[in-house]
Short mmCIF file of C-alpha atoms and ligand atoms in Angstrom, two decimals:
data_model
loop_
_atom_site.label_atom_id
_atom_site.label_comp_id
_atom_site.label_asym_id
_atom_site.label_seq_id
_atom_site.Cartn_x
_atom_site.Cartn_y
_atom_site.Cartn_z
CA MET A 1 24.68 43.67 1.83
CA LYS A 2 21.96 43.10 -1.01
CA PHE A 3 19.36 40.52 -0.69
CA GLU A 4 21.16 38.02 -2.88
CA THR A 5 24.09 38.10 -0.81
CA LEU A 6 22.57 38.00 2.51
CA ALA A 7 20.29 34.75 1.32
CA ILE A 8 23.59 33.14 0.98
CA HIS A 9 25.87 34.30 3.55
CA THR A 10 23.73 35.48 6.55
CA GLY A 11 23.77 32.65 9.28
CA GLU A 12 26.07 30.59 7.72
CA LYS A 13 29.59 32.07 8.42
CA PRO A 14 32.22 29.30 8.59
CA ASP A 15 33.52 28.78 11.76
CA LEU A 16 37.47 28.92 11.54
CA GLY A 17 38.10 29.82 15.35
CA PRO A 18 39.51 26.92 17.79
CA GLY A 19 37.62 23.76 17.66
CA GLY A 20 35.71 25.03 14.30
CA THR A 21 35.98 22.89 11.37
CA GLY A 22 35.23 25.60 8.63
CA ASP A 23 31.97 23.96 7.40
CA VAL A 24 30.67 26.30 4.43
CA VAL A 25 27.34 24.92 5.04
CA MET A 26 25.57 24.99 8.68
CA PRO A 27 25.64 21.64 10.24
CA ILE A 28 22.38 19.64 11.16
CA HIS A 29 22.63 19.81 14.65
CA LEU A 30 20.59 16.91 15.70
CA ALA A 31 21.21 16.88 19.61
CA SER A 32 18.18 17.01 21.57
CA THR A 33 20.00 18.26 24.51
CA TYR A 34 23.67 19.85 25.19
CA ALA A 35 26.31 18.56 27.64
CA ARG A 36 27.99 21.37 29.97
CA GLU A 37 31.02 21.36 32.20
CA LYS A 38 30.02 23.42 34.58
CA VAL A 39 26.48 23.20 35.96
CA ASP A 40 25.32 26.87 35.68
CA ILE A 41 27.25 27.69 32.20
CA PRO A 42 25.34 26.04 29.30
CA THR A 43 27.91 25.37 26.50
CA ALA A 44 27.63 28.28 23.91
CA GLY A 45 24.28 29.09 25.80
CA TYR A 46 22.84 25.85 24.32
CA GLU A 47 20.54 24.07 26.86
CA TYR A 48 17.75 22.15 25.08
CA SER A 49 16.91 21.83 21.31
CA ARG A 50 13.19 22.84 22.03
CA THR A 51 14.43 26.19 23.42
CA GLU A 52 17.46 27.03 21.11
CA ASN A 53 19.30 24.83 18.48
CA PRO A 54 21.93 26.30 16.32
CA THR A 55 20.69 24.83 12.84
CA ARG A 56 17.36 26.95 13.71
CA ASP A 57 19.16 29.84 15.01
CA ALA A 58 21.09 30.28 11.65
CA LEU A 59 17.84 29.93 9.90
CA GLN A 60 16.11 32.37 11.95
CA GLU A 61 19.16 34.60 11.38
CA ARG A 62 18.90 34.55 8.00
CA LEU A 63 15.03 34.77 7.55
CA ALA A 64 15.34 37.93 9.76
CA ALA A 65 17.67 39.52 7.38
CA LEU A 66 15.60 38.46 4.31
CA GLU A 67 12.52 40.55 5.47
CA GLY A 68 14.73 43.31 6.83
CA ALA A 69 13.58 42.28 10.32
CA LYS A 70 15.71 42.34 13.70
CA TYR A 71 13.89 39.01 15.03
CA ALA A 72 12.55 35.71 13.04
CA LEU A 73 11.09 32.83 14.60
CA ALA A 74 10.65 29.31 12.74
CA PHE A 75 8.02 27.13 13.49
CA ALA A 76 6.80 23.33 12.64
CA SER A 77 4.59 24.84 9.79
CA GLY A 78 2.85 28.18 8.61
CA LEU A 79 -0.29 27.32 10.86
CA ALA A 80 1.89 26.74 13.86
CA ALA A 81 3.62 30.22 13.43
CA GLU A 82 0.05 31.70 13.08
CA THR A 83 -1.02 29.58 15.98
CA SER A 84 1.78 30.68 18.17
CA LEU A 85 1.23 34.23 17.21
CA VAL A 86 -2.56 34.25 18.54
CA LEU A 87 -1.69 32.12 21.47
CA SER A 88 1.10 34.80 22.34
CA LEU A 89 -0.83 38.27 21.81
CA LEU A 90 -4.44 37.55 22.22
CA LYS A 91 -6.75 36.40 24.51
CA SER A 92 -10.47 35.33 25.17
CA GLY A 93 -12.78 38.26 24.15
CA ASP A 94 -10.14 40.05 21.82
CA HIS A 95 -11.21 41.01 18.51
CA ILE A 96 -9.37 40.00 15.00
CA VAL A 97 -9.91 41.73 11.61
CA ALA A 98 -8.87 39.29 8.80
CA ALA A 99 -9.04 39.83 5.20
CA ASP A 100 -11.92 37.56 3.49
CA ASP A 101 -10.14 35.71 0.85
CA LEU A 102 -7.58 34.37 3.07
CA TYR A 103 -5.67 30.94 2.85
CA GLY A 104 -8.54 28.12 3.86
CA GLY A 105 -6.32 26.92 6.60
CA THR A 106 -5.79 30.03 8.25
CA ARG A 107 -9.73 30.92 8.23
CA ARG A 108 -10.36 27.21 9.61
CA LEU A 109 -7.89 27.93 12.14
CA PHE A 110 -9.24 31.62 13.48
CA SER A 111 -12.93 30.41 13.10
CA ARG A 112 -12.92 26.63 14.40
CA ILE A 113 -10.38 27.08 16.79
CA PHE A 114 -9.49 30.50 18.25
CA ASN A 115 -13.37 31.36 17.90
CA ALA A 116 -15.20 28.36 18.57
CA ASN A 117 -13.29 26.94 21.14
CA PHE A 118 -11.49 30.20 23.02
CA GLY A 119 -14.01 32.90 22.30
CA VAL A 120 -11.84 35.30 19.95
CA GLU A 121 -13.62 37.16 17.91
CA VAL A 122 -13.47 37.36 14.18
CA ASP A 123 -14.83 39.42 11.12
CA TYR A 124 -13.76 38.78 7.83
CA VAL A 125 -13.87 41.81 5.77
CA ASP A 126 -12.86 42.79 2.11
CA ALA A 127 -9.51 44.22 2.81
CA GLN A 128 -8.95 45.92 -0.59
CA ASP A 129 -10.88 48.67 0.70
CA VAL A 130 -9.36 50.36 3.51
CA ALA A 131 -12.36 51.88 4.87
CA ASN A 132 -13.66 48.45 5.22
CA VAL A 133 -11.14 47.43 7.62
CA SER A 134 -11.25 50.58 9.38
CA ARG A 135 -15.25 50.30 9.90
CA ALA A 136 -14.76 46.94 11.32
CA LEU A 137 -12.25 47.92 14.25
CA LYS A 138 -13.83 47.56 17.53
CA SER A 139 -12.49 48.57 21.24
CA ASN A 140 -11.34 44.82 21.76
CA THR A 141 -9.77 44.79 18.11
CA ARG A 142 -6.07 43.27 18.81
CA LEU A 143 -4.98 41.96 15.20
CA ILE A 144 -5.71 42.70 11.77
CA TRP A 145 -4.45 39.66 9.66
CA LEU A 146 -3.92 40.57 6.06
CA GLU A 147 -2.56 38.31 3.17
CA SER A 148 -1.51 40.28 0.13
CA PRO A 149 -2.08 39.34 -2.50
CA THR A 150 -4.82 36.86 -1.56
CA ASN A 151 -4.86 33.25 -2.20
CA PRO A 152 -6.59 32.48 -4.89
CA LEU A 153 -7.68 35.70 -6.29
CA LEU A 154 -4.41 37.66 -5.94
CA LYS A 155 -6.65 40.49 -4.49
CA LEU A 156 -4.28 43.20 -2.47
CA SER A 157 -4.43 45.25 0.44
CA ASP A 158 -2.66 48.43 0.95
CA ILE A 159 -0.34 47.67 3.84
CA ALA A 160 0.92 50.87 4.35
CA ALA A 161 -2.55 52.92 4.58
CA ILE A 162 -3.74 50.09 6.88
CA SER A 163 -0.79 50.22 9.02
CA GLU A 164 -1.43 53.63 9.34
CA ILE A 165 -4.76 53.73 10.59
CA THR A 166 -4.09 50.91 12.93
CA HIS A 167 -0.94 52.05 14.93
CA GLN A 168 -2.68 55.02 16.42
CA ARG A 169 -4.88 52.53 18.16
CA ASN A 170 -2.07 50.04 19.19
CA ILE A 171 -3.21 47.30 16.96
CA ILE A 172 -1.01 44.63 15.72
CA VAL A 173 -1.20 44.57 11.77
CA GLY A 174 0.23 40.83 10.70
CA VAL A 175 0.81 40.13 6.80
CA ASP A 176 1.00 36.76 5.31
CA ASN A 177 3.82 37.09 2.98
CA THR A 178 3.90 33.84 1.65
CA PHE A 179 2.70 34.36 -2.10
CA MET A 180 5.44 37.25 -2.64
CA SER A 181 8.21 35.93 -0.38
CA PRO A 182 10.56 38.75 0.91
CA TYR A 183 12.18 38.99 -2.48
CA PHE A 184 9.39 40.95 -3.81
CA GLN A 185 7.43 42.53 -0.95
CA GLN A 186 8.57 43.31 2.68
CA PRO A 187 5.46 44.49 4.81
CA LEU A 188 7.61 45.59 7.89
CA SER A 189 9.00 48.41 5.63
CA LEU A 190 5.52 49.20 4.97
CA GLY A 191 4.34 49.61 8.48
CA ALA A 192 3.28 46.17 9.49
CA ASP A 193 4.16 44.78 12.95
CA ILE A 194 4.79 41.07 11.89
CA VAL A 195 4.98 38.99 8.95
CA MET A 196 4.24 35.31 8.60
CA HIS A 197 5.79 32.99 5.92
CA SER A 198 4.64 29.45 5.44
CA THR A 199 8.51 28.57 4.33
CA THR A 200 6.79 25.36 2.78
CA LYS A 201 6.12 27.61 -0.23
CA PHE A 202 8.74 29.82 -2.08
CA LEU A 203 11.33 30.06 0.95
CA ASN A 204 12.09 26.10 0.73
CA GLY A 205 11.14 26.25 -2.91
CA HIS A 206 11.43 22.51 -3.54
CA SER A 207 8.29 20.80 -2.09
CA ASP A 208 9.98 18.90 0.40
CA SER A 209 9.65 20.38 3.72
CA ILE A 210 6.63 21.83 5.75
CA GLY A 211 7.44 25.03 7.92
CA GLY A 212 6.72 28.36 9.02
CA ALA A 213 7.94 31.54 10.11
CA LEU A 214 7.55 35.20 11.99
CA MET A 215 9.45 38.22 11.30
CA LEU A 216 9.11 41.27 13.42
CA ASN A 217 11.07 44.08 15.06
CA ASP A 218 9.45 45.00 17.81
CA SER A 219 11.69 43.12 21.20
CA THR A 220 8.36 42.90 23.36
CA LEU A 221 6.26 41.28 21.03
CA TYR A 222 9.35 38.89 20.20
CA GLU A 223 10.12 38.02 23.76
CA LYS A 224 6.21 37.10 23.92
CA LEU A 225 6.40 35.18 20.78
CA LYS A 226 9.73 33.33 21.65
CA PHE A 227 8.39 32.39 25.12
CA THR A 228 5.52 30.78 23.18
CA GLN A 229 7.77 28.98 20.80
CA ASN A 230 9.56 27.28 23.49
CA ALA A 231 6.57 26.95 25.92
CA ALA A 232 4.03 25.59 23.23
CA GLY A 233 6.85 23.92 21.29
CA GLY A 234 5.62 24.14 17.84
CA ILE A 235 9.34 24.39 16.50
CA LEU A 236 10.75 23.44 13.38
CA SER A 237 13.24 20.84 13.58
CA PRO A 238 16.90 20.67 12.55
CA PHE A 239 16.67 18.97 9.52
CA GLU A 240 13.72 21.24 8.14
CA SER A 241 15.85 24.13 9.10
CA TYR A 242 18.58 22.60 6.98
CA LEU A 243 16.41 22.47 3.90
CA ILE A 244 14.93 25.80 4.05
CA LEU A 245 18.26 27.39 4.61
CA ARG A 246 19.45 25.51 1.54
CA GLY A 247 16.30 26.60 -0.37
CA THR A 248 16.67 30.54 0.49
CA LYS A 249 20.21 30.39 -1.17
CA THR A 250 18.26 30.41 -4.50
CA LEU A 251 15.56 32.41 -3.68
CA ALA A 252 16.27 35.43 -5.88
CA VAL A 253 16.99 33.49 -8.91
CA ARG A 254 13.89 31.38 -8.53
CA MET A 255 11.76 34.04 -7.96
CA ASP A 256 12.73 36.02 -10.79
CA ARG A 257 12.25 32.62 -12.96
CA HIS A 258 8.90 31.90 -11.32
CA GLN A 259 7.62 35.54 -12.09
CA GLU A 260 9.01 35.67 -15.81
CA ASN A 261 7.21 32.44 -16.36
CA ALA A 262 3.78 33.35 -14.70
CA MET A 263 3.78 36.70 -16.75
CA LYS A 264 3.89 34.65 -19.91
CA ILE A 265 1.48 32.29 -18.97
CA ALA A 266 -0.83 35.24 -17.68
CA HIS A 267 -0.52 36.90 -20.87
CA TYR A 268 -1.11 33.37 -22.93
CA LEU A 269 -4.41 32.81 -21.00
CA ARG A 270 -5.80 36.38 -21.13
CA SER A 271 -5.84 36.11 -24.77
CA HIS A 272 -7.39 32.43 -24.94
CA PRO A 273 -10.82 32.37 -26.01
CA LYS A 274 -11.66 29.78 -23.36
CA VAL A 275 -10.50 31.71 -20.37
CA LYS A 276 -13.19 34.30 -18.87
CA HIS A 277 -10.56 36.06 -16.85
CA VAL A 278 -7.20 36.13 -15.48
CA PHE A 279 -6.13 37.28 -12.00
CA TYR A 280 -2.55 38.35 -11.79
CA PRO A 281 -1.00 41.62 -10.39
CA GLY A 282 1.29 42.06 -13.21
CA LEU A 283 -1.39 42.60 -15.70
CA GLU A 284 -2.29 46.19 -16.14
CA GLU A 285 -6.02 45.34 -15.98
CA HIS A 286 -5.65 44.00 -12.59
CA PRO A 287 -7.70 46.64 -10.64
CA GLN A 288 -5.07 47.17 -8.19
CA TYR A 289 -2.10 47.41 -10.46
CA ASP A 290 -0.84 50.48 -9.24
CA LEU A 291 -0.87 49.48 -5.68
CA ALA A 292 0.84 46.52 -7.16
CA LYS A 293 3.80 48.77 -8.63
CA ARG A 294 3.87 50.82 -5.10
CA GLN A 295 4.20 47.68 -2.58
CA MET A 296 5.58 45.08 -4.66
CA SER A 297 8.69 44.96 -6.59
CA GLY A 298 7.52 42.19 -8.54
CA ALA A 299 4.07 40.32 -9.37
CA GLY A 300 5.37 36.84 -8.28
CA GLY A 301 4.71 33.12 -9.47
CA MET A 302 0.99 32.70 -8.61
CA LEU A 303 -2.00 33.56 -11.10
CA SER A 304 -5.61 32.15 -11.09
CA PHE A 305 -7.73 32.26 -14.27
CA GLU A 306 -11.43 31.45 -14.78
CA ILE A 307 -12.43 29.11 -17.65
CA ALA A 308 -15.66 29.70 -19.63
CA GLY A 309 -17.05 26.31 -18.27
CA ASN A 310 -18.40 24.36 -15.34
CA LEU A 311 -16.68 22.37 -12.65
CA SER A 312 -16.38 19.24 -14.83
CA GLN A 313 -14.79 20.88 -17.60
CA ALA A 314 -12.19 22.29 -15.00
CA LYS A 315 -11.60 19.00 -13.82
CA LYS A 316 -10.99 17.61 -17.22
CA TYR A 317 -8.80 20.43 -17.67
CA VAL A 318 -6.39 20.11 -15.00
CA GLU A 319 -6.62 16.63 -15.27
CA GLY A 320 -5.38 16.83 -18.91
CA LEU A 321 -1.89 18.71 -18.14
CA GLU A 322 1.49 16.59 -18.21
CA TYR A 323 3.41 18.89 -16.65
CA PHE A 324 1.55 20.76 -13.94
CA ALA A 325 1.18 18.72 -11.12
CA LEU A 326 -2.32 18.42 -9.98
CA ALA A 327 -1.57 19.19 -6.40
CA GLU A 328 -2.40 21.44 -3.42
CA SER A 329 0.42 23.87 -2.24
CA LEU A 330 2.66 26.28 -4.07
CA GLY A 331 6.04 27.75 -4.58
CA GLY A 332 8.11 24.83 -5.67
CA VAL A 333 10.31 24.66 -8.66
CA GLU A 334 7.97 22.63 -10.41
CA SER A 335 4.45 23.79 -11.72
CA LEU A 336 1.22 23.13 -9.68
CA ILE A 337 -2.14 23.48 -10.48
CA GLU A 338 -5.53 22.94 -8.61
CA LEU A 339 -9.04 23.67 -8.15
CA PRO A 340 -9.67 25.91 -5.19
CA ALA A 341 -13.55 25.37 -4.90
CA ILE A 342 -12.89 21.51 -4.38
CA MET A 343 -9.10 21.26 -3.24
CA THR A 344 -7.52 24.33 -0.94
CA HIS A 345 -10.75 26.33 -0.29
CA ALA A 346 -12.98 23.53 0.29
CA SER A 347 -13.22 24.16 3.78
CA VAL A 348 -14.46 27.59 3.22
CA PRO A 349 -18.35 27.46 3.09
CA ALA A 350 -19.76 27.46 -0.39
CA GLU A 351 -21.92 30.32 0.09
CA GLU A 352 -19.06 32.64 1.45
CA ARG A 353 -16.98 31.19 -1.55
CA LYS A 354 -19.46 32.54 -4.02
CA ARG A 355 -19.42 35.87 -1.92
CA ILE A 356 -15.87 36.40 -2.19
CA GLY A 357 -15.58 35.24 -6.19
CA ILE A 358 -14.19 31.73 -5.95
CA SER A 359 -16.24 30.11 -8.94
CA ASP A 360 -16.40 26.46 -9.71
CA GLY A 361 -14.46 27.19 -12.86
CA LEU A 362 -11.71 28.89 -11.02
CA ILE A 363 -8.01 27.53 -11.33
CA ARG A 364 -5.28 28.49 -9.85
CA LEU A 365 -1.73 28.00 -10.94
CA SER A 366 1.58 28.14 -9.37
CA ALA A 367 4.24 28.69 -12.30
CA GLY A 368 7.52 26.47 -11.60
CA ILE A 369 10.94 27.35 -13.19
CA GLU A 370 10.58 24.82 -16.27
CA ASN A 371 11.17 25.89 -19.58
CA VAL A 372 8.02 28.22 -20.28
CA ASP A 373 7.63 26.85 -23.85
CA ASP A 374 6.86 23.42 -22.59
CA LEU A 375 4.43 24.94 -19.99
CA LEU A 376 2.60 26.95 -22.49
CA ALA A 377 2.46 23.94 -24.96
CA ASP A 378 1.01 21.86 -22.09
CA LEU A 379 -1.44 24.50 -21.34
CA GLU A 380 -2.92 24.80 -24.96
CA SER A 381 -3.08 21.06 -25.44
CA ALA A 382 -5.40 20.73 -22.47
CA PHE A 383 -7.65 23.29 -23.76
CA LYS A 384 -8.39 20.94 -26.77
CA LEU A 385 -9.76 18.57 -24.16
CA ILE A 386 -12.54 20.75 -23.31
C1 PLP B 1 0.26 27.31 2.91
C2 PLP B 1 -0.14 28.55 3.07
C3 PLP B 1 -0.24 28.58 4.85
C4 PLP B 1 0.09 27.58 5.67
O1 PLP B 1 1.48 27.21 5.57
P1 PLP B 1 1.59 25.32 6.24
O2 PLP B 1 2.99 25.56 5.96
O3 PLP B 1 0.98 24.82 5.33
O4 PLP B 1 0.92 25.64 7.54
C5 PLP B 1 -0.50 30.00 5.14
N1 PLP B 1 -0.84 30.75 4.13
C6 PLP B 1 -0.78 30.77 2.80
C7 PLP B 1 -0.80 31.92 2.04
C8 PLP B 1 0.01 29.45 2.50
O5 PLP B 1 0.16 29.42 1.33
#
């Protein structure tokens, strides 16, 4: 089966057997517990919904299929998925090498909880260069955490090359694939060990659910993660599982349109006199355009741009838009816009933001699937305000 077909059929096969009702949509199984006839035989294997739930199982099956993985586990949020990963696979004194231009919440989790409270060491490096990752490895390094493209500057890391150097040392490579979705990039096929998604974004796609997932092939790692999913309890609810199942059905068509709109917006912005720079891996001038072509099958729906102006002009610009909701988050059908320096990345220290290249005039945009002419007209009219 091809991607679009998997996205509609995996995990949602109508039950036509005895007792089945033939629902073409997976029901939302709300029960917290499951009755059994015989004390030692749980009905259909179900005992308690934190441990296993049919709606979450259906979603996990689908998410695994979409990433080309053997296993998937769904959690209450992207950060709950990351928390479970670190709790499962690392201990105090272990070392994480992470890309420096990460989602702000990931950095906060690594630094302010796992480092500050549990003594997990963390180094942040510019992972655009494999040599920087290589140099940062220590004898206690257990995890390399990549986001490619990064948020908000759309920097890439060479997932295959980094996976290559680390596997000789038995280090786990985890990739946050939220920006690309499995439709445009499949890190496991490039050699990564674990893929993470905030399903809140493109996978659900409608800005009405918070969730996260881990996908992987290794059965030993899977057993550890599955143990933690139940033991620590950060599971995804049946209702949210249903929403994401529903969202994934249209992932392919949405991603195509997100990308088409983002590409047109990137071309428009790059020739605008009030724009200093556009960050989008689909533009030939992106410094890692060749790598983008190699490891992604599309450039996605996210881009950032720097206006020729200060913070107050950037504020005026984003507040002056009509169709772009001024909001954090991304990957919904509606276009969103935000200022990383004071919104999504406000938790990153100012000095560090400067070092990474997140200026006050940087604007991050999530291209929705509206008619792009309306979006372009909106962007143009707000430029008249600054
Ligand atoms: C949103 C996001 C997360 C965190 O996910 P939540 O579902 O909000 O917990 C992690 N990484 C990236 C790239 C994100 O965009």
